One Martini backbone bead per residue (centre of mass of N, CA, C, O) as a GRO file, in nm:
protein
  181
    1MET     BB    1   4.168   8.359  -6.982
    2ASP     BB    2   3.860   8.330  -6.979
    3THR     BB    3   3.801   8.534  -7.203
    4VAL     BB    4   3.949   8.387  -7.429
    5ALA     BB    5   3.786   8.122  -7.405
    6GLU     BB    6   3.503   8.251  -7.460
    7ARG     BB    7   3.592   8.465  -7.723
    8GLY     BB    8   3.856   8.510  -7.796
    9LEU     BB    9   4.065   8.743  -7.929
   10ASP     BB   10   3.857   8.887  -8.114
   11GLY     BB   11   3.651   8.931  -7.852
   12LEU     BB   12   3.884   9.109  -7.741
   13THR     BB   13   3.901   9.397  -7.549
   14MET     BB   14   4.055   9.630  -7.368
   15ALA     BB   15   3.801   9.761  -7.256
   16GLY     BB   16   3.655   9.504  -7.161
   17LEU     BB   17   3.882   9.401  -6.979
   18GLY     BB   18   3.903   9.648  -6.801
   19ARG     BB   19   3.620   9.618  -6.680
   20GLN     BB   20   3.668   9.335  -6.551
   21VAL     BB   21   3.945   9.446  -6.381
   22GLY     BB   22   3.941   9.763  -6.316
   23MET     BB   23   4.055   9.903  -6.587
   24SER     BB   24   4.202  10.066  -6.819
   25SER     BB   25   4.306  10.042  -7.139
   26GLY     BB   26   4.559  10.216  -7.100
   27HIS     BB   27   4.677  10.049  -6.872
   28LEU     BB   28   4.705   9.787  -7.027
   29LEU     BB   29   4.886   9.906  -7.256
   30TYR     BB   30   5.119   9.984  -7.075
   31TYR     BB   31   5.185   9.679  -6.990
   32PHE     BB   32   5.128   9.521  -7.297
   33ARG     BB   33   5.077   9.710  -7.574
   34THR     BB   34   4.930   9.431  -7.669
   35LYS     BB   35   4.740   9.158  -7.729
   36ASP     BB   36   4.975   8.967  -7.781
   37GLU     BB   37   5.121   9.024  -7.514
   38LEU     BB   38   4.892   8.942  -7.331
   39LEU     BB   39   4.875   8.653  -7.431
   40LEU     BB   40   5.168   8.564  -7.369
   41GLN     BB   41   5.165   8.633  -7.064
   42THR     BB   42   4.931   8.445  -6.996
   43LEU     BB   43   5.071   8.189  -7.087
   44GLU     BB   44   5.315   8.209  -6.900
   45TRP     BB   45   5.152   8.195  -6.642
   46SER     BB   46   5.013   7.923  -6.698
   47GLU     BB   47   5.282   7.764  -6.736
   48GLY     BB   48   5.387   7.806  -6.453
   49ARG     BB   49   5.173   7.632  -6.320
   50LEU     BB   50   5.229   7.371  -6.488
   51GLY     BB   51   5.529   7.349  -6.418
   52ALA     BB   52   5.482   7.291  -6.119
   53GLU     BB   53   5.318   7.035  -6.166
   54ARG     BB   54   5.540   6.882  -6.319
   55GLY     BB   55   5.756   6.897  -6.100
   56ALA     BB   56   5.598   6.732  -5.892
   57LEU     BB   57   5.569   6.482  -6.070
   58LEU     BB   58   5.881   6.422  -6.108
   59SER     BB   59   5.928   6.395  -5.776
   60ARG     BB   60   5.778   6.152  -5.751
   61PRO     BB   61   5.716   5.861  -5.655
   62GLY     BB   62   5.780   5.596  -5.880
   63SER     BB   63   5.712   5.534  -6.187
   64ALA     BB   64   5.754   5.630  -6.508
   65ARG     BB   65   5.468   5.561  -6.598
   66GLU     BB   66   5.321   5.732  -6.391
   67ARG     BB   67   5.451   6.000  -6.486
   68LEU     BB   68   5.356   5.981  -6.777
   69ASP     BB   69   5.054   5.981  -6.715
   70GLY     BB   70   5.064   6.255  -6.570
   71TYR     BB   71   5.165   6.424  -6.804
   72VAL     BB   72   4.928   6.366  -6.990
   73GLY     BB   73   4.712   6.480  -6.795
   74VAL     BB   74   4.829   6.775  -6.813
   75TYR     BB   75   4.824   6.814  -7.127
   76VAL     BB   76   4.538   6.741  -7.156
   77PRO     BB   77   4.249   6.858  -7.193
   78ASP     BB   78   3.943   6.880  -7.028
   79GLY     BB   79   3.809   7.033  -7.282
   80PRO     BB   80   3.625   7.233  -7.429
   81ARG     BB   81   3.768   7.544  -7.398
   82ASP     BB   82   4.020   7.528  -7.266
   83PRO     BB   83   4.196   7.785  -7.152
   84HIS     BB   84   4.486   7.695  -7.206
   85TRP     BB   85   4.438   7.591  -7.500
   86THR     BB   86   4.324   7.852  -7.617
   87LEU     BB   87   4.583   8.005  -7.590
   88TRP     BB   88   4.753   7.828  -7.773
   89LEU     BB   89   4.586   7.863  -8.028
   90GLU     BB   90   4.630   8.168  -8.045
   91VAL     BB   91   4.937   8.167  -8.058
   92TRP     BB   92   4.973   7.989  -8.305
   93ASN     BB   93   4.805   8.170  -8.496
   94ARG     BB   94   5.017   8.426  -8.440
   95SER     BB   95   5.315   8.323  -8.510
   96GLN     BB   96   5.365   8.409  -8.807
   97ASN     BB   97   5.374   8.736  -8.696
   98ALA     BB   98   5.596   8.713  -8.507
   99ASP     BB   99   5.851   8.792  -8.336
  100ASP     BB  100   6.147   8.678  -8.219
  101GLU     BB  101   6.083   8.709  -7.917
  102ALA     BB  102   5.811   8.561  -7.913
  103ARG     BB  103   5.920   8.295  -8.029
  104ALA     BB  104   6.123   8.241  -7.801
  105ARG     BB  105   5.913   8.223  -7.573
  106GLN     BB  106   5.755   7.990  -7.691
  107ALA     BB  107   5.995   7.790  -7.713
  108ALA     BB  108   6.050   7.775  -7.407
  109ILE     BB  109   5.789   7.634  -7.336
  110GLU     BB  110   5.829   7.387  -7.516
  111ARG     BB  111   6.101   7.292  -7.388
  112ALA     BB  112   5.992   7.221  -7.109
  113TRP     BB  113   5.811   6.991  -7.195
  114HIS     BB  114   6.030   6.827  -7.337
  115ARG     BB  115   6.232   6.791  -7.107
  116ASP     BB  116   6.038   6.637  -6.916
  117LEU     BB  117   5.984   6.399  -7.106
  118VAL     BB  118   6.273   6.305  -7.143
  119ALA     BB  119   6.322   6.236  -6.845
  120ILE     BB  120   6.112   6.014  -6.823
  121LEU     BB  121   6.217   5.835  -7.053
  122ALA     BB  122   6.508   5.795  -6.954
  123GLU     BB  123   6.432   5.659  -6.693
  124GLY     BB  124   6.272   5.420  -6.815
  125VAL     BB  125   6.506   5.308  -6.980
  126SER     BB  126   6.718   5.271  -6.746
  127ARG     BB  127   6.504   5.069  -6.585
  128GLY     BB  128   6.332   4.896  -6.812
  129GLU     BB  129   6.032   5.007  -6.862
  130PHE     BB  130   6.146   5.085  -7.139
  131ARG     BB  131   6.232   5.093  -7.429
  132ALA     BB  132   6.496   5.142  -7.648
  133VAL     BB  133   6.497   5.481  -7.678
  134ASP     BB  134   6.501   5.795  -7.800
  135PRO     BB  135   6.393   6.039  -7.603
  136ASP     BB  136   6.387   6.283  -7.796
  137ARG     BB  137   6.237   6.157  -8.037
  138PHE     BB  138   5.994   6.045  -7.884
  139ALA     BB  139   5.900   6.316  -7.769
  140SER     BB  140   5.836   6.451  -8.037
  141ARG     BB  141   5.620   6.247  -8.124
  142MET     BB  142   5.438   6.259  -7.872
  143ARG     BB  143   5.375   6.563  -7.883
  144ALA     BB  144   5.234   6.553  -8.155
  145LEU     BB  145   5.011   6.368  -8.063
  146LEU     BB  146   4.910   6.544  -7.827
  147ASP     BB  147   4.846   6.794  -7.992
  148GLY     BB  148   4.637   6.672  -8.181
  149TYR     BB  149   4.442   6.569  -7.967
  150SER     BB  150   4.412   6.839  -7.808
  151VAL     BB  151   4.277   7.000  -8.028
  152HIS     BB  152   4.027   6.821  -8.049
  153VAL     BB  153   3.933   6.871  -7.762
  154ALA     BB  154   3.930   7.190  -7.758
  155VAL     BB  155   3.716   7.198  -8.015
  156GLY     BB  156   3.508   6.943  -7.999
  157LEU     BB  157   3.541   6.680  -8.136
  158PRO     BB  158   3.389   6.413  -8.210
  159GLY     BB  159   3.532   6.143  -8.022
  160THR     BB  160   3.750   6.357  -7.851
  161GLY     BB  161   3.766   6.313  -7.565
  162ARG     BB  162   3.953   6.284  -7.296
  163SER     BB  163   3.909   5.977  -7.241
  164GLU     BB  164   3.972   5.883  -7.529
  165VAL     BB  165   4.256   6.001  -7.547
  166LEU     BB  166   4.383   5.860  -7.304
  167ALA     BB  167   4.339   5.576  -7.418
  168GLN     BB  168   4.505   5.612  -7.678
  169VAL     BB  169   4.772   5.683  -7.539
  170ARG     BB  170   4.803   5.428  -7.373
  171GLU     BB  171   4.813   5.241  -7.619
  172PHE     BB  172   5.062   5.366  -7.748
  173ILE     BB  173   5.254   5.310  -7.516
  174ASP     BB  174   5.218   5.004  -7.504
  175GLU     BB  175   5.309   4.954  -7.812
  176THR     BB  176   5.598   5.145  -7.807
  177LEU     BB  177   5.734   5.130  -7.491
  178ILE     BB  178   5.665   4.856  -7.390
  179PRO     BB  179   5.793   4.576  -7.313
  180ARG     BB  180   5.812   4.264  -7.435
  181THR     BB  181   5.755   3.923  -7.294
   0.00000   0.00000   0.00000
């Protein structure tokens, strides 16, 4: 994951990675077949870790807004070249040429994020913490917003650091989701 973040997938060779991890390139190819498979399995591993973090977040006591803020905090990259987000950028870039199985695996990762956000939103709506929105539709729109901002953070566009993005997202939530009194 760190190697992909540092060099990108184009800068990664199986021989170079093999040297880093103490394996031959042939051994890596035996397990992963291709660089694309290595990339996707690394993303699935990384997502497993984030999925556990999201799961813990969803089971915490507190308000739906607190869980939503936590979800956003897990979603948004830490900064430019965030290893997890660099993996996502590489996967998205290669998705156009991916086979059906690889696309299905990527879609499963996306669905997990979506499902967890829908659950937070539905809880907030049912408790009256959030306006009466369709949780599924709102989650789709919010994830598109988070993806756009997150790409800007991950590639290091000026003025779109993590703290600025978190403030923008909080403002968006306040304006669109919190009931007006």
